[in-house]
mmCIF file of C-alpha atoms in Angstrom:
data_model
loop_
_atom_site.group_PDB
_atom_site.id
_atom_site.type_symbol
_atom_site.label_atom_id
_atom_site.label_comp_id
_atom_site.label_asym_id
_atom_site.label_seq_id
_atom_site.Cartn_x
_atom_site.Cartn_y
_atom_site.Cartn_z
ATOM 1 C CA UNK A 1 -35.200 14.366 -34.564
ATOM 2 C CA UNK A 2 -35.857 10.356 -34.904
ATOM 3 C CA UNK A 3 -37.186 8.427 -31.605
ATOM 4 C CA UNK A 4 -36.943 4.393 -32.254
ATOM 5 C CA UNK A 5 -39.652 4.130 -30.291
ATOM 6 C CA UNK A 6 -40.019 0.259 -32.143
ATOM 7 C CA UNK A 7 -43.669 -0.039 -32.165
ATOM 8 C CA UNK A 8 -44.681 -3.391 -33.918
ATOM 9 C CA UNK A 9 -47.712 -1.973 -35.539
ATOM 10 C CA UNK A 10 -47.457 0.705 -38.172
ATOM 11 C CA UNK A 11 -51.277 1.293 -37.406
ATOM 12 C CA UNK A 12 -50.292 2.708 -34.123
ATOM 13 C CA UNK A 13 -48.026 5.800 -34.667
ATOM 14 C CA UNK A 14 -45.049 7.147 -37.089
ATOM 15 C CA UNK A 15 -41.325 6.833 -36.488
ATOM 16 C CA UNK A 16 -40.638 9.879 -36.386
ATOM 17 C CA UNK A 17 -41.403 12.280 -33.283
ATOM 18 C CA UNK A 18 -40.330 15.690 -33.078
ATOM 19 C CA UNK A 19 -39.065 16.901 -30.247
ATOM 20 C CA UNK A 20 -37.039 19.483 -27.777
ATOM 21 C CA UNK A 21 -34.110 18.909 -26.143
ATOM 22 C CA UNK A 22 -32.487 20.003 -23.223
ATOM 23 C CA UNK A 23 -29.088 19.738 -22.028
ATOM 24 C CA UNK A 24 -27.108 20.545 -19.043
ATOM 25 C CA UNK A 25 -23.764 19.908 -17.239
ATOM 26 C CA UNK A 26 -26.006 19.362 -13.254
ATOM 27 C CA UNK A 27 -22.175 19.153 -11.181
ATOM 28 C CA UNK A 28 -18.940 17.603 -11.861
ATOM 29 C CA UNK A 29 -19.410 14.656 -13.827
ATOM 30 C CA UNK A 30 -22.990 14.720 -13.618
ATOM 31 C CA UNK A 31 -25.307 15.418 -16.875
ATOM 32 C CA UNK A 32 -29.170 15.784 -17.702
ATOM 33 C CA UNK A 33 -30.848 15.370 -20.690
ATOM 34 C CA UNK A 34 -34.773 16.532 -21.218
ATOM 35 C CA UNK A 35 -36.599 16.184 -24.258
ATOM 36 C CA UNK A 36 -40.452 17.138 -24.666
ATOM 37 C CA UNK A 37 -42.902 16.715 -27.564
ATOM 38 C CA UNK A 38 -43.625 19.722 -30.129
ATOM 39 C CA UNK A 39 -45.933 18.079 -31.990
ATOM 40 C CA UNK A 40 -48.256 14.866 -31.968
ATOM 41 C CA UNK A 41 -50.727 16.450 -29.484
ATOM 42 C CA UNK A 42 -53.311 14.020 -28.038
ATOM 43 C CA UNK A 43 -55.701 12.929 -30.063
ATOM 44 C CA UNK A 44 -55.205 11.718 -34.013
ATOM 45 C CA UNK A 45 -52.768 13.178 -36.646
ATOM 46 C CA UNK A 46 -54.121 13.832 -39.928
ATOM 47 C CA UNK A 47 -51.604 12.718 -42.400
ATOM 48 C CA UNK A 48 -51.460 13.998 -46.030
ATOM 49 C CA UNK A 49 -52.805 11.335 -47.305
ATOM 50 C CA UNK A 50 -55.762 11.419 -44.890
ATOM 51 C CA UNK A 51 -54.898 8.418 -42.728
ATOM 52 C CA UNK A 52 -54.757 8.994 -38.888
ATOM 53 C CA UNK A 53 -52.499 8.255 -36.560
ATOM 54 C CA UNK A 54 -52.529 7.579 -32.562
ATOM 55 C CA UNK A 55 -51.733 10.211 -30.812
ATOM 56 C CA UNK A 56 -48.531 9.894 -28.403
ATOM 57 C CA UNK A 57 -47.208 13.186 -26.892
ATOM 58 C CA UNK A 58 -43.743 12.771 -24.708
ATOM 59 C CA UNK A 59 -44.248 15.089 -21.562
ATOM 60 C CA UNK A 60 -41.239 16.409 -19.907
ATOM 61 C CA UNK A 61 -38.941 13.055 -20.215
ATOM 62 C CA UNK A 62 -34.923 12.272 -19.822
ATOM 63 C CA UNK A 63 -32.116 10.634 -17.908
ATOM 64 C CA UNK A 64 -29.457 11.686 -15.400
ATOM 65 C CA UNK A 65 -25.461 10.464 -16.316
ATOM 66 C CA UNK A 66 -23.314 10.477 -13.555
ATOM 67 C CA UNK A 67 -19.710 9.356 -14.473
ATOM 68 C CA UNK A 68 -18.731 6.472 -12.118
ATOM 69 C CA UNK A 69 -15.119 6.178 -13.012
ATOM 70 C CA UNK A 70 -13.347 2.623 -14.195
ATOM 71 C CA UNK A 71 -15.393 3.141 -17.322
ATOM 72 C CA UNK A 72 -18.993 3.070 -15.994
ATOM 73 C CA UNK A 73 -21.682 5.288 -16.263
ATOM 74 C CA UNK A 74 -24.872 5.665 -14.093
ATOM 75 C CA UNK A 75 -28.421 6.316 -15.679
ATOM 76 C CA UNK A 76 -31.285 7.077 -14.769
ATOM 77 C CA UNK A 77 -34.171 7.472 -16.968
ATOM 78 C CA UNK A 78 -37.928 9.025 -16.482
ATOM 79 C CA UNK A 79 -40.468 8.844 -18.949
ATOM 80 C CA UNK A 80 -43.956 10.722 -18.710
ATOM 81 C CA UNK A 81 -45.912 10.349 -21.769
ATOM 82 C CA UNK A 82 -49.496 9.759 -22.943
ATOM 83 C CA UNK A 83 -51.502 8.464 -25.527
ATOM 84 C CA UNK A 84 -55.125 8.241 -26.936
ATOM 85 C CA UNK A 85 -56.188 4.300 -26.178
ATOM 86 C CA UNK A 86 -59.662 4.294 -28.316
ATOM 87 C CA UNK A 87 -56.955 4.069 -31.136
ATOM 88 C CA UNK A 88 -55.150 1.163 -30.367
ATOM 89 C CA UNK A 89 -55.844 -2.398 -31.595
ATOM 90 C CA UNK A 90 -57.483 -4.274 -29.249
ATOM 91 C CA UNK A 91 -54.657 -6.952 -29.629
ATOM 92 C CA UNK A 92 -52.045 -4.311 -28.214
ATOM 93 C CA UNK A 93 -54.286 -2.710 -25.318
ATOM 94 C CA UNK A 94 -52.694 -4.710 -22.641
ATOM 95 C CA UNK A 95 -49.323 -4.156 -23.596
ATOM 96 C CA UNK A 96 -49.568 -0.870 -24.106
ATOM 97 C CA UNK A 97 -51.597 -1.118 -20.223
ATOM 98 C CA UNK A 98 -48.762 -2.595 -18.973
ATOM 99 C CA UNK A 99 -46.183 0.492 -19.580
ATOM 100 C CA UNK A 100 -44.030 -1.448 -21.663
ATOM 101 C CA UNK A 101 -44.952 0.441 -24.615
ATOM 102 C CA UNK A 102 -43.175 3.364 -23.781
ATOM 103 C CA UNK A 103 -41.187 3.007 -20.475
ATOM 104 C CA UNK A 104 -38.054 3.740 -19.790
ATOM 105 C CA UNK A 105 -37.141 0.049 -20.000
ATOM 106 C CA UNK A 106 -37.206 0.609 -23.470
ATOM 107 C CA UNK A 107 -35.386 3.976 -23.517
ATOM 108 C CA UNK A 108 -32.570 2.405 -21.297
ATOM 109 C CA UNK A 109 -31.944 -0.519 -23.921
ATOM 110 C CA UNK A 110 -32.032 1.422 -26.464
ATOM 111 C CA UNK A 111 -29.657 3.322 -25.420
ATOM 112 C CA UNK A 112 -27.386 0.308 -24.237
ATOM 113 C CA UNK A 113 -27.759 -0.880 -27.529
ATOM 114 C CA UNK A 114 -25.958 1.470 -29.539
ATOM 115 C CA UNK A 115 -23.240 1.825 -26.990
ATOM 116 C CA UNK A 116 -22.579 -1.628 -27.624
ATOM 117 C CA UNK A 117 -22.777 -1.102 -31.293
ATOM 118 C CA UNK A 118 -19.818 1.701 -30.888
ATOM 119 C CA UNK A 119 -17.965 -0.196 -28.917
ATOM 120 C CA UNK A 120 -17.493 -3.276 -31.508
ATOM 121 C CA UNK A 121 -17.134 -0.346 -34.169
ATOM 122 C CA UNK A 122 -14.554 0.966 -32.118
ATOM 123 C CA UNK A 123 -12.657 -1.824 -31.558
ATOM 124 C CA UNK A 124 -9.526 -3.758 -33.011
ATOM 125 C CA UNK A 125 -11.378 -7.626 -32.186
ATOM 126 C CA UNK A 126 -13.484 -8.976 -35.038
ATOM 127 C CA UNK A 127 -16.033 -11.309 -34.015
ATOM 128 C CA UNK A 128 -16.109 -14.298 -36.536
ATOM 129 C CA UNK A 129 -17.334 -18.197 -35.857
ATOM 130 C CA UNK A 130 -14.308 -20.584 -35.169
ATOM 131 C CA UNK A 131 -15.605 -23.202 -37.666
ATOM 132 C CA UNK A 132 -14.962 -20.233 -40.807
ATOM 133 C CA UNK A 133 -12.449 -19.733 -42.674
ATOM 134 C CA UNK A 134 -13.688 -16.503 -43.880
ATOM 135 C CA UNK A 135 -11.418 -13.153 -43.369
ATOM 136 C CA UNK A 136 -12.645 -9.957 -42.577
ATOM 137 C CA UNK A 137 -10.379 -6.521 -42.505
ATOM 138 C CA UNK A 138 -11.056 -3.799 -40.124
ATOM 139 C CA UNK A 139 -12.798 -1.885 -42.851
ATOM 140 C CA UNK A 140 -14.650 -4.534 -43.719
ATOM 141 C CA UNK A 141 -15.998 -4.969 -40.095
ATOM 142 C CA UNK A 142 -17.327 -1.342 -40.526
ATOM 143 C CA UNK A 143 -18.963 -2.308 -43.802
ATOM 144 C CA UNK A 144 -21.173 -5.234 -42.606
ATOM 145 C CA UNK A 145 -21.931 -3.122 -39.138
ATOM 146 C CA UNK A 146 -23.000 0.087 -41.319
ATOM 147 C CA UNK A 147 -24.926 -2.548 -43.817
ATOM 148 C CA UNK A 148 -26.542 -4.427 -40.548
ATOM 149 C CA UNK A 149 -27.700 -0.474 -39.408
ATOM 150 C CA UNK A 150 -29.080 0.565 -42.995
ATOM 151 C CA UNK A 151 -30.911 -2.746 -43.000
ATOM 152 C CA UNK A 152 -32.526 -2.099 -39.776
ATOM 153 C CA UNK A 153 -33.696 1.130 -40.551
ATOM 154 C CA UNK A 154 -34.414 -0.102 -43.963
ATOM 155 C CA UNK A 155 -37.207 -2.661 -42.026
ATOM 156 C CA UNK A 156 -38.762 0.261 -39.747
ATOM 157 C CA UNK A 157 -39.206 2.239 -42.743
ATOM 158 C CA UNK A 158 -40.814 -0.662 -44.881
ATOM 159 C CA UNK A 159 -43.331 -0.998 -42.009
ATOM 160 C CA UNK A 160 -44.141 2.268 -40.486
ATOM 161 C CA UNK A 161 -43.104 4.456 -43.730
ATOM 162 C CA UNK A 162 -45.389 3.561 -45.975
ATOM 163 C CA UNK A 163 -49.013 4.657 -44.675
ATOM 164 C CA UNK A 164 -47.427 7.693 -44.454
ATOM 165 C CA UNK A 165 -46.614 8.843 -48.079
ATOM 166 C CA UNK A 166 -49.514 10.132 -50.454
ATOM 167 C CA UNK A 167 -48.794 7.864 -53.284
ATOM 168 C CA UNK A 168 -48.676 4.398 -51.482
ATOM 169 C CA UNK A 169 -51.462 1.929 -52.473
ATOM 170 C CA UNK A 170 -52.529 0.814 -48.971
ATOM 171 C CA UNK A 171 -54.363 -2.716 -49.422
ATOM 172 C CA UNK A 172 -57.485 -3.919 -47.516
ATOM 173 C CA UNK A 173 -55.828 -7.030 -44.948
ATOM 174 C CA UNK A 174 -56.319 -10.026 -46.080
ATOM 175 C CA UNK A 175 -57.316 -13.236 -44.031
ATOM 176 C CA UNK A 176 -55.297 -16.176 -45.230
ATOM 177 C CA UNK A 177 -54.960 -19.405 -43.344
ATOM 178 C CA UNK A 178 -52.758 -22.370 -43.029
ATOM 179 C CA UNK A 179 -53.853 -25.813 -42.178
ATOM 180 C CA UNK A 180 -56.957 -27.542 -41.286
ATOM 181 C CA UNK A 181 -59.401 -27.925 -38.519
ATOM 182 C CA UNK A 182 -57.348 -27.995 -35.155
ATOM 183 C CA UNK A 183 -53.904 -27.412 -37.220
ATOM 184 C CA UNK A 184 -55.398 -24.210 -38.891
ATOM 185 C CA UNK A 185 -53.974 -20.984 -38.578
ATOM 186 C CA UNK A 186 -55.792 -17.663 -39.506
ATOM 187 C CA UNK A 187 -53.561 -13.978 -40.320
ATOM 188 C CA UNK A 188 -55.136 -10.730 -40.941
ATOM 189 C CA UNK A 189 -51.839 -9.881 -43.610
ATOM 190 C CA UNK A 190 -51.774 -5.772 -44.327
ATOM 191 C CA UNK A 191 -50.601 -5.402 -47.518
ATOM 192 C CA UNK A 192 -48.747 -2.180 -48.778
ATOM 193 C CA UNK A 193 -47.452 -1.243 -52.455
ATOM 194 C CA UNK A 194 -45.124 1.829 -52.361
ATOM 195 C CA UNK A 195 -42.330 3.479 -54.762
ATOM 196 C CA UNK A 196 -39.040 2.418 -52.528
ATOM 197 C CA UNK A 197 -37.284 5.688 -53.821
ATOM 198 C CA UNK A 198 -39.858 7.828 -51.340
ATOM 199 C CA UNK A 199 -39.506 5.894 -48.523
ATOM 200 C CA UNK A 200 -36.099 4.835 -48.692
ATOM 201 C CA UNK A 201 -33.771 8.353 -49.978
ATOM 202 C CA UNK A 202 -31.508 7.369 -52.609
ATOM 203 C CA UNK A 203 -32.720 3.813 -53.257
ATOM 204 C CA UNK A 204 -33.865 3.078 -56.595
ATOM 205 C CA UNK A 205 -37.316 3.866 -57.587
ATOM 206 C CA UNK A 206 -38.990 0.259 -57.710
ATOM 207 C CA UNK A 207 -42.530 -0.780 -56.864
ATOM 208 C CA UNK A 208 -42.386 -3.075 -53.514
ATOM 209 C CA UNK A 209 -44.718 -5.012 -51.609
ATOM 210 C CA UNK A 210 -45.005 -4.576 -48.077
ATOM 211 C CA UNK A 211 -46.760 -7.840 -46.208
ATOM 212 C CA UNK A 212 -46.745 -7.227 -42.673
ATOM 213 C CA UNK A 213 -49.178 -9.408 -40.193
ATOM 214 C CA UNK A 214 -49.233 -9.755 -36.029
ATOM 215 C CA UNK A 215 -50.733 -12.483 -34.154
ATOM 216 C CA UNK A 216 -50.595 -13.182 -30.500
ATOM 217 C CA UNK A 217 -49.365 -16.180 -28.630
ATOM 218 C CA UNK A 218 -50.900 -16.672 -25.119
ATOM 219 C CA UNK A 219 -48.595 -18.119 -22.187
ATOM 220 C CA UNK A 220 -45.416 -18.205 -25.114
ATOM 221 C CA UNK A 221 -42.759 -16.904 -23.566
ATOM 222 C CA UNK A 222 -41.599 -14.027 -26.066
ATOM 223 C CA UNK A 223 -38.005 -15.478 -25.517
ATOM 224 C CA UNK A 224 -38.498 -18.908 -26.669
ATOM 225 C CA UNK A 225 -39.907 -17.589 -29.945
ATOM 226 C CA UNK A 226 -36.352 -15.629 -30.057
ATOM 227 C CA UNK A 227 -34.417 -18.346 -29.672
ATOM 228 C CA UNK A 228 -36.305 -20.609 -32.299
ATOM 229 C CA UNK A 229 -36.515 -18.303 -34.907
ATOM 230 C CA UNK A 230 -32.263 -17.918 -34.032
ATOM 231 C CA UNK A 231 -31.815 -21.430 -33.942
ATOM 232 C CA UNK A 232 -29.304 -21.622 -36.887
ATOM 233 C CA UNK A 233 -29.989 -25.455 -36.924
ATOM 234 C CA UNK A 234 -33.348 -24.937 -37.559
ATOM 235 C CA UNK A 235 -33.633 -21.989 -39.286
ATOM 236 C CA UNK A 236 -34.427 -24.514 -42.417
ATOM 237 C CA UNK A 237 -38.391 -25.402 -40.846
ATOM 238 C CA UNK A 238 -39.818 -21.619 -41.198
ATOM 239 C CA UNK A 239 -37.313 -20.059 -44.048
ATOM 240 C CA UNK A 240 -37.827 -20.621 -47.708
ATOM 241 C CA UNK A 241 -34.220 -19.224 -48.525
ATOM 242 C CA UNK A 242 -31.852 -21.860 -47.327
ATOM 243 C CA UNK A 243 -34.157 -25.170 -48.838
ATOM 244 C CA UNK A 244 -34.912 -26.485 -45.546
ATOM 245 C CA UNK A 245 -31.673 -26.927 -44.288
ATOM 246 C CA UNK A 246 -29.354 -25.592 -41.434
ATOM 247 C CA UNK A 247 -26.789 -22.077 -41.500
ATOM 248 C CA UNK A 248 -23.752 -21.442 -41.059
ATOM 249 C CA UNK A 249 -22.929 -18.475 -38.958
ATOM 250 C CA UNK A 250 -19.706 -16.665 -40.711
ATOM 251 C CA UNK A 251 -19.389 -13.443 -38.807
ATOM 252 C CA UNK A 252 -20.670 -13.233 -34.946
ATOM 253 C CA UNK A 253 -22.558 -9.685 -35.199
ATOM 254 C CA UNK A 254 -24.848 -9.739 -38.283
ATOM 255 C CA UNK A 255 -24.800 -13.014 -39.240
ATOM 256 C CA UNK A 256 -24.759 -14.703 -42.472
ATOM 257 C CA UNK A 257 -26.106 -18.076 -43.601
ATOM 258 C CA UNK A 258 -25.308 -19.819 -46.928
ATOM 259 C CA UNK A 259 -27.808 -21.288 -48.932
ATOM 260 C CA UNK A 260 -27.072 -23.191 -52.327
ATOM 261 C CA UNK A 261 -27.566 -20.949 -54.658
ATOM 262 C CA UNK A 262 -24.341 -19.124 -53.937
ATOM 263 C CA UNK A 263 -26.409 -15.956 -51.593
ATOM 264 C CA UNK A 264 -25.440 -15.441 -47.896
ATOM 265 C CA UNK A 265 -27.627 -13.996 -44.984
ATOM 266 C CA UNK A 266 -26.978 -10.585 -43.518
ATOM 267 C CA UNK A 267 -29.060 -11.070 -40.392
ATOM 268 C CA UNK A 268 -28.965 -8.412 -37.149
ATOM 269 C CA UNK A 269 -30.911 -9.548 -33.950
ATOM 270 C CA UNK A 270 -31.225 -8.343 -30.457
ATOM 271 C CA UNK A 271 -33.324 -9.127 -27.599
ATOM 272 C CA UNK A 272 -34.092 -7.913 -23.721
ATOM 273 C CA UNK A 273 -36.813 -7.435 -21.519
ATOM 274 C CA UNK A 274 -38.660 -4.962 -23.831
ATOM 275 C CA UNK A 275 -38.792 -6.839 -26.903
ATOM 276 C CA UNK A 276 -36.513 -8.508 -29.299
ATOM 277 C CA UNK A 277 -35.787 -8.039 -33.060
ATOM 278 C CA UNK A 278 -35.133 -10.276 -36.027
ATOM 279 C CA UNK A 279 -33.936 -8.437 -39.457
ATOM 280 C CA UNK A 280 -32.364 -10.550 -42.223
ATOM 281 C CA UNK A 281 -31.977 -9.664 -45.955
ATOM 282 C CA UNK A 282 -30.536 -12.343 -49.199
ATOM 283 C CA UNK A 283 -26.894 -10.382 -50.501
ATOM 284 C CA UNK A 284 -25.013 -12.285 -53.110
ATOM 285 C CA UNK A 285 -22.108 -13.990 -51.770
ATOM 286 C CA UNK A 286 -19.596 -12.185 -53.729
ATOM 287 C CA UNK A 287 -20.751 -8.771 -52.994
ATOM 288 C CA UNK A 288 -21.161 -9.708 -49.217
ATOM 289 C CA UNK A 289 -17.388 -11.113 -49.466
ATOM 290 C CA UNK A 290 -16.454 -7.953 -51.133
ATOM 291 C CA UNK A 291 -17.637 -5.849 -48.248
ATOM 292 C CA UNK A 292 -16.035 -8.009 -45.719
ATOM 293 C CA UNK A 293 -12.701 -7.346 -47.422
ATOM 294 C CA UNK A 294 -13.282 -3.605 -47.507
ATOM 295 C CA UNK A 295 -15.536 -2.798 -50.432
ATOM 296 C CA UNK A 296 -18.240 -0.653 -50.319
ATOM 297 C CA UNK A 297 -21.253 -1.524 -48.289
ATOM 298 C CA UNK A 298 -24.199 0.880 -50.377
ATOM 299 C CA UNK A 299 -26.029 -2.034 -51.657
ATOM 300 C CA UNK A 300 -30.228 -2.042 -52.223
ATOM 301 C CA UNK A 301 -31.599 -4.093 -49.627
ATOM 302 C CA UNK A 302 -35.169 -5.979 -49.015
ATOM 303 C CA UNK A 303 -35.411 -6.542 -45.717
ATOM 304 C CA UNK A 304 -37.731 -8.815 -43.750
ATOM 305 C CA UNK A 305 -38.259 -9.890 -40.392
ATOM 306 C CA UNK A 306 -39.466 -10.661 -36.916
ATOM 307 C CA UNK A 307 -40.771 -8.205 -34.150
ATOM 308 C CA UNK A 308 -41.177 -10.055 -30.449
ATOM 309 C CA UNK A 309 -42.895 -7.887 -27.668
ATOM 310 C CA UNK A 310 -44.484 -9.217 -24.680
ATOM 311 C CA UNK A 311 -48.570 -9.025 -24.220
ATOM 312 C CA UNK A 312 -48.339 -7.739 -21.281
ATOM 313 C CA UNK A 313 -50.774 -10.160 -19.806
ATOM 314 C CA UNK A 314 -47.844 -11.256 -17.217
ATOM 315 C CA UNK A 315 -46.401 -10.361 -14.324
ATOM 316 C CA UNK A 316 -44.449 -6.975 -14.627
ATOM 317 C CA UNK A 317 -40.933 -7.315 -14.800
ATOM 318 C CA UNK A 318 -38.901 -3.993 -15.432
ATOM 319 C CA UNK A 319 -35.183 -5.628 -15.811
ATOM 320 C CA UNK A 320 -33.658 -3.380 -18.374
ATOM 321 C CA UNK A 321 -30.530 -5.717 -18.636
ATOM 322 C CA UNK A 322 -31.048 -8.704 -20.300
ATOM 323 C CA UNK A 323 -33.736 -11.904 -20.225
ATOM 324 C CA UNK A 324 -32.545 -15.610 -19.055
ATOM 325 C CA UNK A 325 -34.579 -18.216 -21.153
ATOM 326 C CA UNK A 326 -33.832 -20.297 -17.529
ATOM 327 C CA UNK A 327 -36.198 -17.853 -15.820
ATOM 328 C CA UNK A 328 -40.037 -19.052 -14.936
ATOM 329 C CA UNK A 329 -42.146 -17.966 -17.290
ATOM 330 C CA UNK A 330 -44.371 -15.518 -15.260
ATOM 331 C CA UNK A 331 -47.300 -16.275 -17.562
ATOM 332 C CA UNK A 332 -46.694 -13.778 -19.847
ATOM 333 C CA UNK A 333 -46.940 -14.435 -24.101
ATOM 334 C CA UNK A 334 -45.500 -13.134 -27.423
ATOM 335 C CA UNK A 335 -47.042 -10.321 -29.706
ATOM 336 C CA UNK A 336 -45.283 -11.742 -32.875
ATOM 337 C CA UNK A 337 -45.364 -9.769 -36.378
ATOM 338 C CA UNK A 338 -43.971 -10.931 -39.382
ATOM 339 C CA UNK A 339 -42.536 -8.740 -42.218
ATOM 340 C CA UNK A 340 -41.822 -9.542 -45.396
ATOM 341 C CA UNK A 341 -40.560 -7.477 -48.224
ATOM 342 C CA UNK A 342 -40.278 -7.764 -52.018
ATOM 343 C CA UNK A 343 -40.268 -6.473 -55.473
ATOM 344 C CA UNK A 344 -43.654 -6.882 -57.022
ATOM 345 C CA UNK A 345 -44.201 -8.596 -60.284
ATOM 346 C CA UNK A 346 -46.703 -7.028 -62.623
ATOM 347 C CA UNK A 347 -49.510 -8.451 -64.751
ATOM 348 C CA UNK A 348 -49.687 -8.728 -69.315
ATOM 349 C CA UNK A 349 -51.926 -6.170 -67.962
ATOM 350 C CA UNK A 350 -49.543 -3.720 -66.492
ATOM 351 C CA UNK A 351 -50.498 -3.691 -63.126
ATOM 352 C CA UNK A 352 -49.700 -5.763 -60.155
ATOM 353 C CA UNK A 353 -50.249 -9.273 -60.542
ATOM 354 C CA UNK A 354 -52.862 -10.869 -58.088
ATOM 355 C CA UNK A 355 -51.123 -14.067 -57.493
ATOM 356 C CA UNK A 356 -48.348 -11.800 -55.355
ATOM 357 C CA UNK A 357 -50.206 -10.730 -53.256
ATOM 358 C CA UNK A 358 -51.363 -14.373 -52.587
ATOM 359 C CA UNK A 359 -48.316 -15.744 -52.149
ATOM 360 C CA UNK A 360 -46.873 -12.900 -49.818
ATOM 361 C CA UNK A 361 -49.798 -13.970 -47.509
ATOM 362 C CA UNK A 362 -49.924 -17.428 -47.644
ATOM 363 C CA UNK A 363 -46.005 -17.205 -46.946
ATOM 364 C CA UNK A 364 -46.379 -15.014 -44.054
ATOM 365 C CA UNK A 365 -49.389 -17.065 -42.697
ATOM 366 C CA UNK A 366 -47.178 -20.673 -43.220
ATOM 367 C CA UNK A 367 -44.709 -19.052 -41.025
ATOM 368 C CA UNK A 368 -46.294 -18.323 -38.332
ATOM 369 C CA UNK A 369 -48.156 -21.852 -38.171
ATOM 370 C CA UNK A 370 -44.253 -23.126 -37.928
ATOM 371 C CA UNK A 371 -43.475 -21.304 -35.329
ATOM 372 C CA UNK A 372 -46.554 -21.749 -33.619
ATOM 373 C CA UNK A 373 -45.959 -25.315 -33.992
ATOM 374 C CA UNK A 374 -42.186 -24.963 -33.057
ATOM 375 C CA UNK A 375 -42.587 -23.332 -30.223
ATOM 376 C CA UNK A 376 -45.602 -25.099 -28.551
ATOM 377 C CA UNK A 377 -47.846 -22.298 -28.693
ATOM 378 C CA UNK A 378 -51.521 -23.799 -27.612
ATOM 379 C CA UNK A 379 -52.988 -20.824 -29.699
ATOM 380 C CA UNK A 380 -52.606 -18.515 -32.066
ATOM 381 C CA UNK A 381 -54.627 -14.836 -31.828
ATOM 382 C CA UNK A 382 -55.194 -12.615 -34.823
ATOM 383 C CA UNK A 383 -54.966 -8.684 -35.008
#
């Protein structure tokens, strides 16, 4: 079975955790629910292709659901797990220190998460911005929410698929910079050429490249780089796509911008006390109108995107309900990684050409100096 366990490094662990589960009706309208690791014993996983993993092995976990009535539910979540710290990046230690990494925080939202995505499935209001005049049927509501989901998974397995598939071309990171002297920004930028066909079932077999790079903000509130990067208004400073200029939201959940050269913005974000997400992907504007009027939704995406977890270097706070951008900051900063996706050109030559791998950095690096500089950051602090 599949664990989002939403890990911002693919260096750390897979996806994909196996697991047994357990389930039993405790009393009247009480319920528990135990899962427990069958694999991924402590210690590193030898892949096929002979790259190693960190071990993480779930111990006896699981929640308790008691039916409250009025349409609430109670739960309670426990998580035991443990994993093998000599293999994590020295940029992550802290975080992963703090139990934020895998604590039941994060189980909890998850969970909360996709019982708000079935409600809005599951119900007759479609959420849409007052200032468009754009209609969108019932069936099309499911067709951008199912599109939104298959783009988010689309983005996990861009970034923690590949290093695990034989025939993936993993690149040496490479250090790129933006700016000079005070203004300069330095990004280790993992690059990562794969066939999308074996990482993404029933997509069609292209060659991709994969630039992925995490840096670390000190004392930056992961919310306020949330909010920036959301900041319709401003989304023009650190995007390429929309020429520098502001968005247009259309449709409230899975947003899309127009740009002028007639593409819109499928974009799906969330954010809480465990982290927040950023996914967004270009769709032509009269396929992405087709879908909203009912019309099938099994479109090729590229995804790209924004991961936001705390360091861990603050104050522990274990709210699983939502974060206040009013609250103190409690001295806590941002592990940001960038993602960036896209079809790679090839050389007279035949192979790859250099000069996209090149640009895939110095585009990742140039964003992350904006938001740096966006968001006040004093400093920026390389994988």
């Amino acid at each position: 079975m599949d664990v989002e366990f939403w890990v911002q490094s693919p260096r750390l662990l897979s996806r994909n955790v196996k697991f047994l589960r357990f389930s039993k009706k405790m009393a009247e309208r009480k319920w528990a629910v135990v899962d427990v690791s069958v694999d991924g014993n402590n210690g590193d996983e030898q892949q096929s292709n002979g790259t190693s993993y960190a071990g993480y092995r779930l111990l006896p976990s699981g929640c308790l659901m008691e039916d409250m009535s009025g349409g609430f539910c109670k739960v309670t979540w426990v998580v035991h797990g443990e994993y093998l710290e000599s293999t994590v990046p020295e940029l992550f230690k802290q975080f992963f220190r703090s139990g934020q990494a895998f604590g039941a925080c994060r189980w909890l939202r998850s969970l909360q998460r996709q019982c708000e995505y079935m409600a809005v499935l599951g119900s007759s209001h479609i959420p849409s911005s007052s200032s468009s005049s754009s209609a969108i049927s019932p069936l099309g509501k499911r067709g951008v929410l199912e599109l939104a989901r298959r783009m988010k998974e689309s983005f996990y397995a861009a970034v923690s698929g590949p290093v695990t598939i034989a025939s993936t071309n993993i690149v040496d990171q490479w250090c790129v910079s933006s700016g000079t002297g005070a203004e300069r920004v330095d990004a280790a930028v993992r690059m990562v050429t794969w066939n999308c066909a074996e990482i993404m079932p029933g997509e069609p077999a292209i060659t991709v490249l994969s630039a992925t790079a995490t840096v670390r903000l000190p004392g930056t509130p992961p919310l306020r780089v949330f909010e920036y990067i959301c900041n319709s208004q401003r989304r023009g400073e650190w995007d390429n796509f929309v020429n520098g200029g502001p968005v247009e939201e259309v449709v409230a959940d899975g947003s899309h911008g127009t740009n002028s050269n007639d593409m819109l913005i499928l974009q799906q974000s969330s954010t809480d006390a465990s982290g927040s997400l950023v996914v967004y992907s270009l769709v032509e504007e009269n396929v992405m109108r087709g879908i909203m009027g009912g019309a099938d939704s099994s479109i090729f995406l590229l995804p790209s995107g924004f991961a936001i977890l705390p360091d861990g270097h603050g104050k522990a706070h274990y709210t699983a309900v939502s974060s206040s951008s009013s609250a103190p900051n409690n001295g806590e900063g941002a592990l940001l990684t960038v993602a960036s996706l896209g079809m790679l050109s090839s050389s007279p030559s035949g192979g790859p050409a250099a000069r996209s791998f090149d640009d895939a950095g110095e585009h990742l690096c140039n964003m992350i100096k904006k938001i740096r500089d966006a968001v006040g950051a004093n400093n920026v602090i390389m994988a």
